Coordinates of C-alpha atoms and ligand atoms in Angstrom, one line a residue:
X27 CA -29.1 -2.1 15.4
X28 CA -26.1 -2.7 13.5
X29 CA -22.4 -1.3 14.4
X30 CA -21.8 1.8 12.6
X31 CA -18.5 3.2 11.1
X32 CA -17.6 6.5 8.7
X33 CA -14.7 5.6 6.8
X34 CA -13.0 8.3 4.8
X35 CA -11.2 7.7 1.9
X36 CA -12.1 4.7 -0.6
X37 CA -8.7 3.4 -2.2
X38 CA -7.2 0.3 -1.4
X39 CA -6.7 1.2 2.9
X40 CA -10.5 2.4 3.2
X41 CA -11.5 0.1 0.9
X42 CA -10.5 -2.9 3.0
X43 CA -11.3 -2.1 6.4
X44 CA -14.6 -1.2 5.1
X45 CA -15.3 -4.6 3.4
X46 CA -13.6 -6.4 6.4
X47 CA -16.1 -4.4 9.0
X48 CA -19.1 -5.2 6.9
X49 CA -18.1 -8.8 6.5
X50 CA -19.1 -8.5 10.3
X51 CA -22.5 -6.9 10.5
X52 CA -21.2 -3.2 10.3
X53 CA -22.7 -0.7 8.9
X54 CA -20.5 1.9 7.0
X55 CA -20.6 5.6 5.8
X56 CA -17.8 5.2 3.2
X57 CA -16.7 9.3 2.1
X58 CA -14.7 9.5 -0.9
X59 CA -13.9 12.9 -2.6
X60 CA -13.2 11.4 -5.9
X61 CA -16.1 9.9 -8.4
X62 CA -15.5 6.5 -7.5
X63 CA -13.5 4.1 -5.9
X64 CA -9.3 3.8 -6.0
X65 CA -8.7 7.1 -7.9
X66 CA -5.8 8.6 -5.7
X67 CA -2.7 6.2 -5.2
X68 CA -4.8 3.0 -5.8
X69 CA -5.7 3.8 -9.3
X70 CA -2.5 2.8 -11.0
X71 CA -2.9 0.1 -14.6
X72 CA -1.5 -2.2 -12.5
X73 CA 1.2 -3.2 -9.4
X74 CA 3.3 -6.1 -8.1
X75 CA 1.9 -8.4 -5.7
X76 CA 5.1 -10.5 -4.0
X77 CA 6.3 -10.8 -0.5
X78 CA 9.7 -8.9 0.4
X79 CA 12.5 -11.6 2.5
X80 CA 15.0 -10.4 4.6
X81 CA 18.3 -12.1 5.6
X82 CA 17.4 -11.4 9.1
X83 CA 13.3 -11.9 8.6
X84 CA 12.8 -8.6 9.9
X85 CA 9.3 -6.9 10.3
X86 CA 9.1 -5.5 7.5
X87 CA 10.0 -8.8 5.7
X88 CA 7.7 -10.4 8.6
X89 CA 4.9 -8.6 7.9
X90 CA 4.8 -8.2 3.8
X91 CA 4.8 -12.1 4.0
X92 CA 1.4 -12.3 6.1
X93 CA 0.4 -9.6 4.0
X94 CA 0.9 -11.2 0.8
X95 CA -0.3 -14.6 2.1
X96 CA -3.3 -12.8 3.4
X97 CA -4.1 -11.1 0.0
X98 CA -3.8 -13.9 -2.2
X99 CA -6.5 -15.5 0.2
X100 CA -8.5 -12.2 0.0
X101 CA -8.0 -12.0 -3.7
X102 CA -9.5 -15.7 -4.2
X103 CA -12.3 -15.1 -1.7
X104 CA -13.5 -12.3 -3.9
X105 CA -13.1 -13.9 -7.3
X106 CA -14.9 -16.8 -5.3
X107 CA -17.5 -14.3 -4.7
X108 CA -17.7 -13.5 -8.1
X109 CA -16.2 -10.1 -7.9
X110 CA -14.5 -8.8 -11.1
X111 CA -11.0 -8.4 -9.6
X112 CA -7.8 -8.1 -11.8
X113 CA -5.7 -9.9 -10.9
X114 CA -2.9 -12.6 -12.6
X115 CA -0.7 -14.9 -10.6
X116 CA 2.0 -15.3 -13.2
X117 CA 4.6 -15.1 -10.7
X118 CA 7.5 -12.5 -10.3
X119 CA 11.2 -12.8 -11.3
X120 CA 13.1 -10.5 -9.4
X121 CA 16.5 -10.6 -10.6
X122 CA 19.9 -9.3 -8.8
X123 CA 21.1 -5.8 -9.0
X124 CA 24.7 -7.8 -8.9
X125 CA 27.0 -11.0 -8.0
X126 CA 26.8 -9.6 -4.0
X127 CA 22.6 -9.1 -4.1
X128 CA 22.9 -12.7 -5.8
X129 CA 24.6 -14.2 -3.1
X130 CA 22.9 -12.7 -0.8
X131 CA 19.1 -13.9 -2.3
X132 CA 20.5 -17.4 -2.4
X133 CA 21.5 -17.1 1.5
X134 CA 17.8 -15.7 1.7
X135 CA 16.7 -19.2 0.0
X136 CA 18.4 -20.9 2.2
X137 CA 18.0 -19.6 5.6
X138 CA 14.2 -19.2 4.8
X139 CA 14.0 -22.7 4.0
X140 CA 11.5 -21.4 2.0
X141 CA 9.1 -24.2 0.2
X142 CA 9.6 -23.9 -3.6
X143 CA 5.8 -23.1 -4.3
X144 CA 6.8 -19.9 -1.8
X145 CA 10.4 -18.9 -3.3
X146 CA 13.3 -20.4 -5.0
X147 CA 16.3 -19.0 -6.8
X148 CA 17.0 -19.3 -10.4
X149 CA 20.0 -19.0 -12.4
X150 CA 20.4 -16.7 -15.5
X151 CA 19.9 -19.6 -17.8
X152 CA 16.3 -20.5 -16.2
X153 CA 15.8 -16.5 -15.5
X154 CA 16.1 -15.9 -19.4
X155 CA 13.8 -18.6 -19.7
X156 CA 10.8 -17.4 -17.2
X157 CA 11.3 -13.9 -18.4
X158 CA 11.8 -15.0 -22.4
X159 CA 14.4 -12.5 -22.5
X160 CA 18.1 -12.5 -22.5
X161 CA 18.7 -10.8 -18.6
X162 CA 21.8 -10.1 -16.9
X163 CA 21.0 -12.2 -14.5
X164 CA 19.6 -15.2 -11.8
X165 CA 17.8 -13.8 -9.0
X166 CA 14.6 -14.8 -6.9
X167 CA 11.2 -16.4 -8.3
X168 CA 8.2 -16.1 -6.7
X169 CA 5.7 -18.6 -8.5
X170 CA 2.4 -17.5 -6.5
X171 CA 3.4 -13.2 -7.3
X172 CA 2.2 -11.6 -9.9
X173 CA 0.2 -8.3 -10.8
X174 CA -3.1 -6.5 -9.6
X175 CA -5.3 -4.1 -10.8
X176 CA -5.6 -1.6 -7.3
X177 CA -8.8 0.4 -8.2
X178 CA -10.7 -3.4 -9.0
X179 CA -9.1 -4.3 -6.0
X180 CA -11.3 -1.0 -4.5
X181 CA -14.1 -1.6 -6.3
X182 CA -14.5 -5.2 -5.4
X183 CA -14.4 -4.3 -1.6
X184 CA -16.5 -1.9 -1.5
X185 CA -19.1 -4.4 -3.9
X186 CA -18.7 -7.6 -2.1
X187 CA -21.4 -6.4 1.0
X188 CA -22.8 -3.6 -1.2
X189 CA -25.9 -3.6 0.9
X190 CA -24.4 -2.9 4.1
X191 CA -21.9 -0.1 2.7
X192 CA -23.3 3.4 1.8
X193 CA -21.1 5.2 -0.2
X194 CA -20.9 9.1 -0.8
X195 CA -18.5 9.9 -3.9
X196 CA -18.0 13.5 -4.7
X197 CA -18.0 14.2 -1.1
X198 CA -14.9 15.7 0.8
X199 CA -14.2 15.7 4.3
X200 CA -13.4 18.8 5.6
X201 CA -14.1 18.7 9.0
X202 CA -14.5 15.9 11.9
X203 CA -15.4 16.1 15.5
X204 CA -16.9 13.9 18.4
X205 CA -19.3 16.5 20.1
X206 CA -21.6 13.9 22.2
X207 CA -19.9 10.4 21.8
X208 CA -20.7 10.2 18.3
X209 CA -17.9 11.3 15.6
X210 CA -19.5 13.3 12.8
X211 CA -18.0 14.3 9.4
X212 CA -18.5 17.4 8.0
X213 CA -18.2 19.0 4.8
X214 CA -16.8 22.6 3.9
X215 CA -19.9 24.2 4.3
X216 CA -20.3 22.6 8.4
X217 CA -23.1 19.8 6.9
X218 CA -23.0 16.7 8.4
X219 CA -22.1 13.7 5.7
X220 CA -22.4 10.9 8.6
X221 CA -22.2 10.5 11.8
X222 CA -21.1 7.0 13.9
X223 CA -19.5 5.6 16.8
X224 CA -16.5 4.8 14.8
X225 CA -14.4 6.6 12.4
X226 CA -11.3 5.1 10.3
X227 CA -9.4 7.5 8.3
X228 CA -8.3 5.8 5.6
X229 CA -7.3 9.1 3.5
X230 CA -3.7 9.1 3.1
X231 CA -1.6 12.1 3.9
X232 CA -5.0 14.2 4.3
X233 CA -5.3 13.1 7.5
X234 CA -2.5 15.1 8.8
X235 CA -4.9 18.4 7.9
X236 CA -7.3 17.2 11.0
X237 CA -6.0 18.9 14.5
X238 CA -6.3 15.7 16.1
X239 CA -4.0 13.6 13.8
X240 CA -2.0 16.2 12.9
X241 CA 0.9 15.0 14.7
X242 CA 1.6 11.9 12.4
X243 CA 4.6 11.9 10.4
X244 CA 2.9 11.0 7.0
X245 CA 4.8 12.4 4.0
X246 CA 3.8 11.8 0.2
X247 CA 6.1 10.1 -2.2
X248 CA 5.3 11.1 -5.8
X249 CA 5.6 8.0 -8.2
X250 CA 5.3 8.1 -12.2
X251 CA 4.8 4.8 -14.0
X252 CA 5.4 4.6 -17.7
X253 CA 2.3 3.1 -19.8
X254 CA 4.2 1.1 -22.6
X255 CA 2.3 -0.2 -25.8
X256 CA 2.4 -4.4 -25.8
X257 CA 2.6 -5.9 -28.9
X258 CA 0.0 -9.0 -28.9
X259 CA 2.7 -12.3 -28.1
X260 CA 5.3 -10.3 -26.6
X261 CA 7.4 -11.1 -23.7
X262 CA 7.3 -10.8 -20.8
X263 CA 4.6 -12.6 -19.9
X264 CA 5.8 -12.6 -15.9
X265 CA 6.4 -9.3 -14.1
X266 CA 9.9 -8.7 -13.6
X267 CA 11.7 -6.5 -11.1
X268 CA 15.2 -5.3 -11.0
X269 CA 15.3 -2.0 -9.2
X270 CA 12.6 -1.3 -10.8
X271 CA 9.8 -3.4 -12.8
X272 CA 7.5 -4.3 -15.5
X273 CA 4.2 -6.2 -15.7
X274 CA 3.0 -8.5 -18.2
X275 CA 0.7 -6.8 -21.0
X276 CA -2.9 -6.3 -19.5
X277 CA -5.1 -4.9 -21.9
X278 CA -2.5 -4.1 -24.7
X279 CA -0.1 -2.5 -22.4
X280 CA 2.5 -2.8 -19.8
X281 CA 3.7 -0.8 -16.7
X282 CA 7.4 0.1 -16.3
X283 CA 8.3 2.1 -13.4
X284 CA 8.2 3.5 -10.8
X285 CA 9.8 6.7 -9.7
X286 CA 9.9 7.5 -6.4
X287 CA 10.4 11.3 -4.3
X288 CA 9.3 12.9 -1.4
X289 CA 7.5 15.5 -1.1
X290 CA 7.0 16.6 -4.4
X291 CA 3.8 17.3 -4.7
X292 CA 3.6 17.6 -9.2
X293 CA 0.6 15.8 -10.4
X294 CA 1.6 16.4 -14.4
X295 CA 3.5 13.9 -16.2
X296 CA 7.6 14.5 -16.6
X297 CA 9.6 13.4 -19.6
X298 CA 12.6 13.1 -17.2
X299 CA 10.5 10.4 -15.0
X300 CA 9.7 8.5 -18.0
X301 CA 13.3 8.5 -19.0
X302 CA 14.4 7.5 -15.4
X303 CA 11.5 4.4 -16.0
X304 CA 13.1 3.7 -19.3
X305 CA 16.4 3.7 -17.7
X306 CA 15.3 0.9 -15.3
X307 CA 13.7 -0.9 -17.9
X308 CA 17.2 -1.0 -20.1
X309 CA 18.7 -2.7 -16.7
X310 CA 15.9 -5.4 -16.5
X311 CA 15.4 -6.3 -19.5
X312 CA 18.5 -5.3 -21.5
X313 CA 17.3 -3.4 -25.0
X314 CA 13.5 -3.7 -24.6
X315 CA 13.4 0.1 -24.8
X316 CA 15.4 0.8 -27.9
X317 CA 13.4 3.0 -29.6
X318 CA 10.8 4.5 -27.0
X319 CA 10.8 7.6 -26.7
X320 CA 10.4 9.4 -23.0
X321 CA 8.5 11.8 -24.8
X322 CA 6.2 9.8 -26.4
X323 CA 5.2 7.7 -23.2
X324 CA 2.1 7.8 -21.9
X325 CA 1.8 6.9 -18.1
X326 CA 0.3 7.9 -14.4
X327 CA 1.3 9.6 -11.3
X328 CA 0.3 9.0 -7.8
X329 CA 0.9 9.8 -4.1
X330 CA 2.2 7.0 -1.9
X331 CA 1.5 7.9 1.8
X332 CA 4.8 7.1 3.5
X333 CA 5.6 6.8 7.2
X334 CA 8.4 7.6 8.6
X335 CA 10.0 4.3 9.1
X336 CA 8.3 2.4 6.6
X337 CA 5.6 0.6 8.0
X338 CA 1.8 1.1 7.9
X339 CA -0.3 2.9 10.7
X340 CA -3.0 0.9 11.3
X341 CA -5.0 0.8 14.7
X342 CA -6.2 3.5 17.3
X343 CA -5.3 6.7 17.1
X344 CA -3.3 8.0 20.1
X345 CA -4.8 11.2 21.8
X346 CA -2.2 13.8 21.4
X347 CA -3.5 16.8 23.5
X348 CA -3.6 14.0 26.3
X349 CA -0.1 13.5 26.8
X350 CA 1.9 15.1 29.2
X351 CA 5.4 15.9 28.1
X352 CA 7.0 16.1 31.1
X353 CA 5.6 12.9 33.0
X354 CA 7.4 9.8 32.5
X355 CA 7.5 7.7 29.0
X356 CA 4.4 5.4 29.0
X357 CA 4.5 1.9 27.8
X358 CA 2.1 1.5 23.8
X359 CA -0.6 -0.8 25.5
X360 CA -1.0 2.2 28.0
X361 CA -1.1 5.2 25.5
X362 CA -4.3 7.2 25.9
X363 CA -6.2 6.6 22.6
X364 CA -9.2 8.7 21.2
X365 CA -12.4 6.7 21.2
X366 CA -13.7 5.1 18.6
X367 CA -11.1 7.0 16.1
X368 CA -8.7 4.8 13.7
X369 CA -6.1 5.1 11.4
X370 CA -4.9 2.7 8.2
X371 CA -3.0 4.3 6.3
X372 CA 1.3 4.8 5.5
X373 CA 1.3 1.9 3.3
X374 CA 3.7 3.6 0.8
X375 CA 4.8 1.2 -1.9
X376 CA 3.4 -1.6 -0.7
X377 CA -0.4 -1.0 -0.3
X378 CA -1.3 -3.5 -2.7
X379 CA 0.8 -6.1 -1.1
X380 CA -0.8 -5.3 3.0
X381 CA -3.7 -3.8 2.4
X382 CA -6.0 -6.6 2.9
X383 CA -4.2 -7.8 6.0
X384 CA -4.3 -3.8 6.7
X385 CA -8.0 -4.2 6.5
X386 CA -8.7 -7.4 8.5
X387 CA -6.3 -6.5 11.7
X388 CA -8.2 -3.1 12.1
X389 CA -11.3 -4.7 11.9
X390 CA -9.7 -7.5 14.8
X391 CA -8.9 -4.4 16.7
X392 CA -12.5 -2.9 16.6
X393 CA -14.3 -5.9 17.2
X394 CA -11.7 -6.9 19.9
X395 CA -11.4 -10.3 18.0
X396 CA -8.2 -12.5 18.0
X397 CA -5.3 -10.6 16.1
X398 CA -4.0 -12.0 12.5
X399 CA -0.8 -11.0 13.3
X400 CA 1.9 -11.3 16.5
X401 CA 1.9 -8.7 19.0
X402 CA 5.5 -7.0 18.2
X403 CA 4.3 -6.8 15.0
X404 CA 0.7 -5.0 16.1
X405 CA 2.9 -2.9 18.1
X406 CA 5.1 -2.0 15.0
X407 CA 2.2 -1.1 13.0
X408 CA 0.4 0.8 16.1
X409 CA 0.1 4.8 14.9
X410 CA 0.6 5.8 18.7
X411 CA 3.9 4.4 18.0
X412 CA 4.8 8.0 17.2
X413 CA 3.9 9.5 20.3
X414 CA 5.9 7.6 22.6
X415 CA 8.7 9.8 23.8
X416 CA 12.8 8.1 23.2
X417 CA 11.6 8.0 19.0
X418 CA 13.7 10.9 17.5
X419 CA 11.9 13.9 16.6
X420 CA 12.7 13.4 13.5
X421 CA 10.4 10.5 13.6
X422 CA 7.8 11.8 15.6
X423 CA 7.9 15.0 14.1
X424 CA 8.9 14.8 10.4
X425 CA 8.0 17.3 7.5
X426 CA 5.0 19.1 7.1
X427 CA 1.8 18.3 5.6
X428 CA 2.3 18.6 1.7
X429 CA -1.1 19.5 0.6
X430 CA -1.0 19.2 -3.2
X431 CA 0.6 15.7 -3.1
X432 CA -1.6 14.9 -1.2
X433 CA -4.0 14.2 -3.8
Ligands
FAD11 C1 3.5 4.8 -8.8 C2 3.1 3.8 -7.7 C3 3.4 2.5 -7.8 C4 3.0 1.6 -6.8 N1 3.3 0.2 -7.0 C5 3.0 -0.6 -6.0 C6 3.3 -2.0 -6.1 O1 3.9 -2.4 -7.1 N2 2.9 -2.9 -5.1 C7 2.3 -2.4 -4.0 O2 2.0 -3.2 -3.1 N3 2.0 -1.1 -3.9 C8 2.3 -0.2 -4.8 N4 2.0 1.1 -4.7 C9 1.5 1.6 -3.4 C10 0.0 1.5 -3.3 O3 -0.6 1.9 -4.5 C11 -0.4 2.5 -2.1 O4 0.3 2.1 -1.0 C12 -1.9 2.5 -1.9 O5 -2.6 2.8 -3.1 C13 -2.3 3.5 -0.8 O6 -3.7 3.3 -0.6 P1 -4.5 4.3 0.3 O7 -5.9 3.9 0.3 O8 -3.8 4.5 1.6 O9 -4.3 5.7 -0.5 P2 -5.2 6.3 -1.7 O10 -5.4 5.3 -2.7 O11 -4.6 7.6 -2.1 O12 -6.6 6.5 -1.0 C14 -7.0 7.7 -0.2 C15 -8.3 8.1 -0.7 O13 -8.8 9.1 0.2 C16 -9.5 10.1 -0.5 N5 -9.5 11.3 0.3 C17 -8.5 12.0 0.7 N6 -8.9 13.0 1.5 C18 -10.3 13.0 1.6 C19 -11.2 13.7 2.2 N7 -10.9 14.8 3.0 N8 -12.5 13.4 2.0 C20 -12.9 12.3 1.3 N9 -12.0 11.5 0.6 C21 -10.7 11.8 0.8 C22 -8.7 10.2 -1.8 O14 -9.5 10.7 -2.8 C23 -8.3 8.7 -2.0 O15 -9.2 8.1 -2.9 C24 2.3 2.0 -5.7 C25 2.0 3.4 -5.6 C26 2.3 4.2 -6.6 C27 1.9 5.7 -6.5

């Protein structure tokens, strides 16, 4: 019989470790509240795909590198497959906020020693010339970036080993438990959806509303992007970022944005977030907004689930009730851990950019096959990372569940 998983929650986290599980055999429940595939913060026109350097190649800068490396692979695998992913490669210019953030991206360049198909730093001259518009000025270039449909992205996961992958849309999760070594999922009404070994929650800050992973700090960060009509020939025809960003035209229009707060849980469009967008535009590209109008715009707003600190959760999920406060601090590897129950999820803004990396090191972890990534950096990303005692409490401990933004 074939290794079973439920995984709840089909954007661009679920989505992944569901196609990277089936790629291996699996068999998986995939439970998804919504009609169909990336409809809660993976359903967005379009988003930047670009790693993130650091001076000091942090994890964060360590990890959104794999990550993107990993997802261009993943993205050509599945157009190889013949799966309609949206996707463009036409790079990403993202210029300098300012002479100091200049300097500073040309150290980047050249402590990275980064090959120029990877990164390379332009000046204004050549920066007016990739973006075909007179900007302020040089900053980085990042020839293989570019932009990404997210819910095609979902959609061609969940596609790519259709027959092993049973999908139940319309279908919320309300309850789970593990009454006799099987985890079950259940629905308002007690029913059971599916039951397996192995469940992955993969439904952003929802999962804080189950008892046993209410304890992770997971927080929702309301983002507006602006929808801007393209005329047909217009620049630019890269995505460029400057605090902000805006993506080529795809399908007649562009995405300018995004805004970004905590905890604010309003799913209606706001003037005032389109004119903070149009704002950001003005200071990429200098007078491409003259004569928008906020209150014209047309756009989208979603939930980014956010950790604490940044970076995702992805892995086992630690077993809370389990730990004894007042014994001594416990090193990661020997946290007790709930069987068979995982977690990928926290990506905040850069789910598009890790998710498929996301989805391949949890299915490592299952399978106990050999890790894509170094150990400090599965430790960084380990969701037991908030149980370990010395982490502030702010960390461990942060906000409440914020139910509307949730969704
Ligand atoms: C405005 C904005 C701009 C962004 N721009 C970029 C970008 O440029 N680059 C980048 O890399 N990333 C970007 N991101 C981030 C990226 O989109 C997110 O990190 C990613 O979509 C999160 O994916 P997810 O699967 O964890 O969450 P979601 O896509 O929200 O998926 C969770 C799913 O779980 C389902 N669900 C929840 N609870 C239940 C339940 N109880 N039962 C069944 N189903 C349930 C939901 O319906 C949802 O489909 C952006 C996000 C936003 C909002």
């Amino acid at each position: 019989m074939n290794p079973h998983a439920i995984v709840i929650g089909a954007g661009l986290a679920g989505s992944s470790a569901a196609e990277r599980l089936a790629a291996r055999g699996w068999k998986i429940d995939l439970i998804e509240r919504a009609h169909e595939p990336g409809q809660g913060a993976s359903g967005n026109v379009a988003g930047v795909l670009r790693p993130l350097p650091s001076l000091d190649d942090n994890r964060l800068a360590r990890l959104t590198r794999a990550g993107f490396e990993h997802a261009c692979r993943h993205f050509a695998a599945l157009t190889a497959a013949g799966q309609p992913l949206r996707w463009g490669q036409t790079g990403v210019l993202h210029l300098a906020r300012d002479e100091t953030h200049a300097a500073t991206q040309r150290r980047v360049v050249e402590i990275r020693k980064a090959a120029a198909d990877e990164l390379y730093f332009v000046d204004r001259q050549q920066a007016r010339k990739l973006a075909a518009w007179p900007v302020a000025s040089g900053g980085w270039w990042f020839p293989g970036g570019g932009w990404v449909d997210p819910a095609s992205l979902c959609r061609a996961n969940v596609a790519r080993y259709a027959n092993a992958i049973s999908a139940h849309y319309d279908t919320e999760v309300a309850h789970i438990d593990r009454p006799a070594g099987l985890w079950r999922a259940r629905n308002a009404a007690g029913e059971v959806i599916a039951a397996a070994p192995v469940l992955i929650l993969a439904n952003a800050t929802t999962a804080r509303y189950f008892s046993v992973t209410a304890h992770l700090p997971l927080r929702a960060a309301r983002g507006q992007v602006s929808h801007l009509r393209a005329r047909p020939g217009s620049a630019p025809d890269v995505v460029v970022c400057r605090l902000g960003y805006v993506t080529p035209a795809i399908d007649g229009l562009r995405c300018a944005g995004a805004t970004f707060s905590v905890d604010d849980g309003e799913a209606a469009l706001r003037e005032a977030d389109h004119a903070e967008n149009l704002a950001k535009l003005d200071f990429i590209l200098p007078g491409y907004g003259k004569g928008i109008e906020a209150r014209d715009l047309a756009g989208r707003v979603g939930f980014r689930p956010l950790s604490p600190d940044r970076l995702p959760m992805i892995g086992a999920v630690g077993d809370a009730a389990a730990i004894d406060p007042g014994a001594p601090s416990r090193p990661l590897a020997e946290m007790p851990r709930l069987p068979g129950l995982y977690l990928i999820n926290g990506f905040g803004a850069r789910g598009i950019v890790w998710s498929a990396l996301a989805g391949e090191l949890l299915a490592c972890l299952i399978t106990a096959a050999p890790l894509p990534l170094p150990d400090d950096l599965v430790n960084a990303v380990d969701p037991g990372r908030f149980l370990l005692r010395g982490r502030s409490r702010r960390q461990r401990t942060d906000s409440q569940p914020s139910r509307p933004g949730a969704r």
